[in-house]
Amino acid sequence: MSEGDAPMIRPAVSEADRLIGVKRPVLSHGFVVLVDYMGNDAAIVQAARVSYGPGTKSIRDDRGLIRYLLRHRHTTPFEMVEFKFLVRLPIYVARQWVRHRTASLNEFSARYSIVPDEFDLPPLEDIRRQSTRNRQGRAESLPPEVAERFRTDLERVSREAYAAYSAALEAGVARETARTILPLAYYTQWYWKIDLWNLLHFLSLRLDPHSQEEIRVYAAEIARAVQVVCPVAYEAFEDFVLGSLTLSRKERRAIRALLEGATPEKACAVADLPLTRDDGRPMSTGEGVEFLEKLDRIRASS
Ligand SMILES: Cc1cc2nc3c(=O)[nH]c(=O)nc-3n(C[C@H](O)[C@H](O)[C@H](O)COP(=O)(O)OP(=O)(O)OC[C@H]3O[C@@H](n4cnc5c(N)ncnc54)[C@H](O)[C@@H]3O)c2cc1C
């Protein structure tokens, strides 16, 4: 019997079926809902065996095959699995999310409908000082009165903006024009459908500590659903993507120096990975600093 003659059943995961339609709260008014999924770990294997043939079964078990495919970036079997989510998110998070072009999405229309009066108000501990190392990030906490002042201002400005929005609608201003007065903290909502390969790419970027915390919490909810639907693929993703480190050519040279007994600083010097500026001051960013951070990650790994 050829592969195509095998009886076909729709792959389903009962634990995932129980997640469908369940709102998982995120931030102050947001949520993630798994609307539907198509396929699971078995669908990845099913697709892969078309290319590699039934003989593969005897060589590798399903788990080994999925891990092999992910490790070697054999992408298309992962595209056979699809996820559809309903997501409610602040506009400033949506602007980051929408940059992932390999998904299909349908967004709430503020031209057609009235925007609900819901804006994101972060907890005080999330209002922190500008990072000096990462221009796109936050660092240590602020004096409580500074964080409280910002939070109060955000709430006041958002309420005033919504009052002006409502007044504009009342006065007959078109919804598509009136909405422009609302700040980025207001919420939008969309259906988002994506295949597993591109979803893993999204997660690799948006679970990363370099991404803004507010999109990371959404990514973590999405990841939870993926883990339920495709536990083997997700474990492989954790092992070979999230938990992996890439080494540049210079970093490989530095690793060789380390293996030959050099200190990290000496290894950086040997490999031309700078740690100090021309005037001798230590650098806080750059290839050398990032290499030392990689060594720290390796030391910290369990
Ligand atoms: C921490 C962080 C900071 C960021 N900062 C900024 C910023 O300051 N400013 C800014 O503008 N963006 C910023 N971005 C967005 C970033 O540049 C990407 O647009 C976003 O992460 C989507 O990545 P992607 O293109 O790989 O994903 P997708 O759009 O999902 O695409 C997946 C893959 O498909 C391929 N692909 C898709 N479309 C094309 C295409 N048209 N041409 C060629 N290949 C394509 C690429 O290989 C791509 O990696 C940031 C992202 C992160 C994670």
PDB file of N, CA and C in Angstrom, residues 16 18-36 83-90 93-94 97 187-194 199 202-203 206-207 213-229:
ATOM      1  N   ALA A  16      -6.104  20.253  23.326  1.00  0.00           N
ATOM      2  CA  ALA A  16      -6.176  21.503  22.549  1.00  0.00           C
ATOM      3  C   ALA A  16      -7.632  21.844  22.248  1.00  0.00           C
ATOM      4  N   ARG A  18     -10.057  21.439  24.092  1.00  0.00           N
ATOM      5  CA  ARG A  18     -10.635  22.074  25.291  1.00  0.00           C
ATOM      6  C   ARG A  18     -10.214  23.543  25.418  1.00  0.00           C
ATOM      7  N   LEU A  19      -9.129  23.932  24.725  1.00  0.00           N
ATOM      8  CA  LEU A  19      -8.669  25.339  24.775  1.00  0.00           C
ATOM      9  C   LEU A  19      -9.466  26.240  23.830  1.00  0.00           C
ATOM     10  N   ILE A  20     -10.108  25.616  22.830  1.00  0.00           N
ATOM     11  CA  ILE A  20     -10.760  26.420  21.791  1.00  0.00           C
ATOM     12  C   ILE A  20     -11.867  27.281  22.398  1.00  0.00           C
ATOM     13  N   GLY A  21     -11.795  28.568  22.116  1.00  0.00           N
ATOM     14  CA  GLY A  21     -12.821  29.499  22.594  1.00  0.00           C
ATOM     15  C   GLY A  21     -12.575  30.019  24.001  1.00  0.00           C
ATOM     16  N   VAL A  22     -11.497  29.552  24.639  1.00  0.00           N
ATOM     17  CA  VAL A  22     -11.224  29.984  26.014  1.00  0.00           C
ATOM     18  C   VAL A  22     -10.362  31.248  25.974  1.00  0.00           C
ATOM     19  N   LYS A  23     -10.871  32.336  26.601  1.00  0.00           N
ATOM     20  CA  LYS A  23     -10.114  33.603  26.616  1.00  0.00           C
ATOM     21  C   LYS A  23      -9.020  33.541  27.657  1.00  0.00           C
ATOM     22  N   ARG A  24      -7.771  33.715  27.210  1.00  0.00           N
ATOM     23  CA  ARG A  24      -6.648  33.778  28.153  1.00  0.00           C
ATOM     24  C   ARG A  24      -6.284  35.260  28.313  1.00  0.00           C
ATOM     25  N   PRO A  25      -6.544  35.839  29.498  1.00  0.00           N
ATOM     26  CA  PRO A  25      -6.303  37.278  29.646  1.00  0.00           C
ATOM     27  C   PRO A  25      -4.836  37.664  29.506  1.00  0.00           C
ATOM     28  N   VAL A  26      -4.585  38.790  28.855  1.00  0.00           N
ATOM     29  CA  VAL A  26      -3.230  39.341  28.701  1.00  0.00           C
ATOM     30  C   VAL A  26      -3.333  40.863  28.891  1.00  0.00           C
ATOM     31  N   LEU A  27      -2.405  41.445  29.639  1.00  0.00           N
ATOM     32  CA  LEU A  27      -2.405  42.882  29.967  1.00  0.00           C
ATOM     33  C   LEU A  27      -3.744  43.265  30.601  1.00  0.00           C
ATOM     34  N   SER A  28      -4.037  44.603  30.606  1.00  0.00           N
ATOM     35  CA  SER A  28      -5.216  44.994  31.392  1.00  0.00           C
ATOM     36  C   SER A  28      -6.548  44.638  30.734  1.00  0.00           C
ATOM     37  N   HIS A  29      -6.648  44.682  29.396  1.00  0.00           N
ATOM     38  CA  HIS A  29      -7.931  44.360  28.757  1.00  0.00           C
ATOM     39  C   HIS A  29      -7.779  43.402  27.585  1.00  0.00           C
ATOM     40  N   GLY A  30      -6.617  42.825  27.410  1.00  0.00           N
ATOM     41  CA  GLY A  30      -6.390  41.993  26.235  1.00  0.00           C
ATOM     42  C   GLY A  30      -6.643  40.521  26.500  1.00  0.00           C
ATOM     43  N   PHE A  31      -6.596  39.765  25.434  1.00  0.00           N
ATOM     44  CA  PHE A  31      -6.709  38.311  25.575  1.00  0.00           C
ATOM     45  C   PHE A  31      -6.188  37.619  24.323  1.00  0.00           C
ATOM     46  N   VAL A  32      -5.976  36.316  24.466  1.00  0.00           N
ATOM     47  CA  VAL A  32      -5.659  35.439  23.337  1.00  0.00           C
ATOM     48  C   VAL A  32      -6.637  34.276  23.406  1.00  0.00           C
ATOM     49  N   VAL A  33      -7.269  33.971  22.299  1.00  0.00           N
ATOM     50  CA  VAL A  33      -8.170  32.814  22.223  1.00  0.00           C
ATOM     51  C   VAL A  33      -7.703  31.931  21.076  1.00  0.00           C
ATOM     52  N   LEU A  34      -7.544  30.661  21.335  1.00  0.00           N
ATOM     53  CA  LEU A  34      -7.309  29.721  20.231  1.00  0.00           C
ATOM     54  C   LEU A  34      -8.665  29.462  19.577  1.00  0.00           C
ATOM     55  N   VAL A  35      -8.787  29.857  18.308  1.00  0.00           N
ATOM     56  CA  VAL A  35     -10.069  29.702  17.607  1.00  0.00           C
ATOM     57  C   VAL A  35     -10.125  28.328  16.940  1.00  0.00           C
ATOM     58  N   ASP A  36      -9.015  27.935  16.359  1.00  0.00           N
ATOM     59  CA  ASP A  36      -8.993  26.645  15.652  1.00  0.00           C
ATOM     60  C   ASP A  36      -7.543  26.259  15.364  1.00  0.00           C
ATOM     61  N   PHE A  83      -2.675  27.526  12.744  1.00  0.00           N
ATOM     62  CA  PHE A  83      -3.325  28.000  13.976  1.00  0.00           C
ATOM     63  C   PHE A  83      -4.133  29.250  13.653  1.00  0.00           C
ATOM     64  N   LYS A  84      -5.300  29.358  14.273  1.00  0.00           N
ATOM     65  CA  LYS A  84      -6.065  30.609  14.163  1.00  0.00           C
ATOM     66  C   LYS A  84      -6.380  31.109  15.571  1.00  0.00           C
ATOM     67  N   PHE A  85      -6.036  32.360  15.824  1.00  0.00           N
ATOM     68  CA  PHE A  85      -6.267  32.972  17.135  1.00  0.00           C
ATOM     69  C   PHE A  85      -7.145  34.211  16.981  1.00  0.00           C
ATOM     70  N   LEU A  86      -7.890  34.510  18.037  1.00  0.00           N
ATOM     71  CA  LEU A  86      -8.518  35.824  18.175  1.00  0.00           C
ATOM     72  C   LEU A  86      -7.721  36.542  19.261  1.00  0.00           C
ATOM     73  N   VAL A  87      -7.233  37.741  18.931  1.00  0.00           N
ATOM     74  CA  VAL A  87      -6.340  38.445  19.859  1.00  0.00           C
ATOM     75  C   VAL A  87      -6.870  39.858  20.083  1.00  0.00           C
ATOM     76  N   ARG A  88      -6.945  40.246  21.345  1.00  0.00           N
ATOM     77  CA  ARG A  88      -7.274  41.648  21.678  1.00  0.00           C
ATOM     78  C   ARG A  88      -6.016  42.259  22.281  1.00  0.00           C
ATOM     79  N   LEU A  89      -5.567  43.378  21.689  1.00  0.00           N
ATOM     80  CA  LEU A  89      -4.236  43.886  22.053  1.00  0.00           C
ATOM     81  C   LEU A  89      -4.178  45.399  21.898  1.00  0.00           C
ATOM     82  N   PRO A  90      -3.339  46.090  22.693  1.00  0.00           N
ATOM     83  CA  PRO A  90      -3.212  47.539  22.515  1.00  0.00           C
ATOM     84  C   PRO A  90      -2.638  47.849  21.136  1.00  0.00           C
ATOM     85  N   VAL A  93       1.069  47.472  20.644  1.00  0.00           N
ATOM     86  CA  VAL A  93       1.546  46.089  20.481  1.00  0.00           C
ATOM     87  C   VAL A  93       1.196  45.596  19.070  1.00  0.00           C
ATOM     88  N   ALA A  94       0.004  45.978  18.607  1.00  0.00           N
ATOM     89  CA  ALA A  94      -0.436  45.551  17.266  1.00  0.00           C
ATOM     90  C   ALA A  94       0.536  46.049  16.191  1.00  0.00           C
ATOM     91  N   TRP A  97       3.312  43.639  16.151  1.00  0.00           N
ATOM     92  CA  TRP A  97       2.848  42.302  15.740  1.00  0.00           C
ATOM     93  C   TRP A  97       2.635  42.234  14.228  1.00  0.00           C
ATOM     94  N   TYR A 187      -7.238  49.662  22.606  1.00  0.00           N
ATOM     95  CA  TYR A 187      -7.164  48.274  22.138  1.00  0.00           C
ATOM     96  C   TYR A 187      -7.768  48.084  20.755  1.00  0.00           C
ATOM     97  N   THR A 188      -7.193  47.148  20.039  1.00  0.00           N
ATOM     98  CA  THR A 188      -7.795  46.673  18.805  1.00  0.00           C
ATOM     99  C   THR A 188      -7.929  45.144  18.909  1.00  0.00           C
ATOM    100  N   GLN A 189      -8.470  44.534  17.907  1.00  0.00           N
ATOM    101  CA  GLN A 189      -8.742  43.086  17.981  1.00  0.00           C
ATOM    102  C   GLN A 189      -8.647  42.491  16.584  1.00  0.00           C
ATOM    103  N   TRP A 190      -8.086  41.264  16.501  1.00  0.00           N
ATOM    104  CA  TRP A 190      -8.045  40.652  15.175  1.00  0.00           C
ATOM    105  C   TRP A 190      -8.018  39.126  15.249  1.00  0.00           C
ATOM    106  N   TYR A 191      -8.449  38.555  14.115  1.00  0.00           N
ATOM    107  CA  TYR A 191      -8.203  37.128  13.879  1.00  0.00           C
ATOM    108  C   TYR A 191      -6.849  37.032  13.211  1.00  0.00           C
ATOM    109  N   TRP A 192      -6.066  36.056  13.654  1.00  0.00           N
ATOM    110  CA  TRP A 192      -4.692  35.927  13.151  1.00  0.00           C
ATOM    111  C   TRP A 192      -4.450  34.453  12.843  1.00  0.00           C
ATOM    112  N   LYS A 193      -4.169  34.160  11.593  1.00  0.00           N
ATOM    113  CA  LYS A 193      -3.964  32.757  11.180  1.00  0.00           C
ATOM    114  C   LYS A 193      -2.572  32.624  10.584  1.00  0.00           C
ATOM    115  N   ILE A 194      -1.863  31.566  11.002  1.00  0.00           N
ATOM    116  CA  ILE A 194      -0.469  31.428  10.581  1.00  0.00           C
ATOM    117  C   ILE A 194      -0.079  29.958  10.637  1.00  0.00           C
ATOM    118  N   LEU A 199       4.908  30.674  12.648  1.00  0.00           N
ATOM    119  CA  LEU A 199       4.561  30.969  14.041  1.00  0.00           C
ATOM    120  C   LEU A 199       5.789  30.783  14.943  1.00  0.00           C
ATOM    121  N   PHE A 202       7.895  33.773  14.531  1.00  0.00           N
ATOM    122  CA  PHE A 202       7.318  34.865  15.337  1.00  0.00           C
ATOM    123  C   PHE A 202       7.707  34.690  16.807  1.00  0.00           C
ATOM    124  N   LEU A 203       7.567  33.458  17.308  1.00  0.00           N
ATOM    125  CA  LEU A 203       7.882  33.223  18.731  1.00  0.00           C
ATOM    126  C   LEU A 203       9.360  33.420  19.013  1.00  0.00           C
ATOM    127  N   ARG A 206       9.619  37.134  19.304  1.00  0.00           N
ATOM    128  CA  ARG A 206       8.788  37.858  20.267  1.00  0.00           C
ATOM    129  C   ARG A 206       8.779  37.238  21.668  1.00  0.00           C
ATOM    130  N   LEU A 207       9.428  36.091  21.835  1.00  0.00           N
ATOM    131  CA  LEU A 207       9.676  35.600  23.204  1.00  0.00           C
ATOM    132  C   LEU A 207      11.041  36.081  23.684  1.00  0.00           C
ATOM    133  N   GLU A 213       8.282  43.839  26.541  1.00  0.00           N
ATOM    134  CA  GLU A 213       7.598  42.934  27.479  1.00  0.00           C
ATOM    135  C   GLU A 213       6.137  42.710  27.112  1.00  0.00           C
ATOM    136  N   GLU A 214       5.458  43.768  26.651  1.00  0.00           N
ATOM    137  CA  GLU A 214       4.017  43.671  26.417  1.00  0.00           C
ATOM    138  C   GLU A 214       3.683  42.772  25.223  1.00  0.00           C
ATOM    139  N   ILE A 215       4.605  42.631  24.254  1.00  0.00           N
ATOM    140  CA  ILE A 215       4.329  41.659  23.171  1.00  0.00           C
ATOM    141  C   ILE A 215       4.797  40.273  23.613  1.00  0.00           C
ATOM    142  N   ARG A 216       5.790  40.236  24.484  1.00  0.00           N
ATOM    143  CA  ARG A 216       6.277  38.936  24.968  1.00  0.00           C
ATOM    144  C   ARG A 216       5.206  38.180  25.743  1.00  0.00           C
ATOM    145  N   VAL A 217       4.367  38.908  26.491  1.00  0.00           N
ATOM    146  CA  VAL A 217       3.341  38.187  27.251  1.00  0.00           C
ATOM    147  C   VAL A 217       2.284  37.595  26.320  1.00  0.00           C
ATOM    148  N   TYR A 218       2.039  38.270  25.198  1.00  0.00           N
ATOM    149  CA  TYR A 218       1.138  37.669  24.202  1.00  0.00           C
ATOM    150  C   TYR A 218       1.806  36.445  23.569  1.00  0.00           C
ATOM    151  N   ALA A 219       3.089  36.608  23.223  1.00  0.00           N
ATOM    152  CA  ALA A 219       3.795  35.483  22.592  1.00  0.00           C
ATOM    153  C   ALA A 219       3.798  34.275  23.525  1.00  0.00           C
ATOM    154  N   ALA A 220       3.915  34.523  24.826  1.00  0.00           N
ATOM    155  CA  ALA A 220       3.942  33.408  25.776  1.00  0.00           C
ATOM    156  C   ALA A 220       2.596  32.670  25.781  1.00  0.00           C
ATOM    157  N   GLU A 221       1.495  33.416  25.650  1.00  0.00           N
ATOM    158  CA  GLU A 221       0.169  32.764  25.594  1.00  0.00           C
ATOM    159  C   GLU A 221       0.024  31.941  24.317  1.00  0.00           C
ATOM    160  N   ILE A 222       0.484  32.520  23.198  1.00  0.00           N
ATOM    161  CA  ILE A 222       0.424  31.808  21.914  1.00  0.00           C
ATOM    162  C   ILE A 222       1.271  30.530  22.023  1.00  0.00           C
ATOM    163  N   ALA A 223       2.456  30.670  22.635  1.00  0.00           N
ATOM    164  CA  ALA A 223       3.360  29.513  22.760  1.00  0.00           C
ATOM    165  C   ALA A 223       2.699  28.392  23.567  1.00  0.00           C
ATOM    166  N   ARG A 224       1.923  28.774  24.596  1.00  0.00           N
ATOM    167  CA  ARG A 224       1.258  27.747  25.407  1.00  0.00           C
ATOM    168  C   ARG A 224       0.335  26.890  24.537  1.00  0.00           C
ATOM    169  N   ALA A 225      -0.397  27.538  23.633  1.00  0.00           N
ATOM    170  CA  ALA A 225      -1.315  26.783  22.763  1.00  0.00           C
ATOM    171  C   ALA A 225      -0.525  25.897  21.809  1.00  0.00           C
ATOM    172  N   VAL A 226       0.567  26.428  21.271  1.00  0.00           N
ATOM    173  CA  VAL A 226       1.381  25.639  20.325  1.00  0.00           C
ATOM    174  C   VAL A 226       1.925  24.392  21.035  1.00  0.00           C
ATOM    175  N   GLN A 227       2.336  24.590  22.268  1.00  0.00           N
ATOM    176  CA  GLN A 227       2.912  23.482  23.039  1.00  0.00           C
ATOM    177  C   GLN A 227       1.882  22.358  23.247  1.00  0.00           C
ATOM    178  N   VAL A 228       0.614  22.753  23.393  1.00  0.00           N
ATOM    179  CA  VAL A 228      -0.432  21.740  23.594  1.00  0.00           C
ATOM    180  C   VAL A 228      -0.717  21.008  22.275  1.00  0.00           C
ATOM    181  N   VAL A 229      -0.786  21.760  21.190  1.00  0.00           N
ATOM    182  CA  VAL A 229      -1.144  21.145  19.898  1.00  0.00           C
ATOM    183  C   VAL A 229       0.015  20.300  19.357  1.00  0.00           C
TER     184      VAL A 229
END
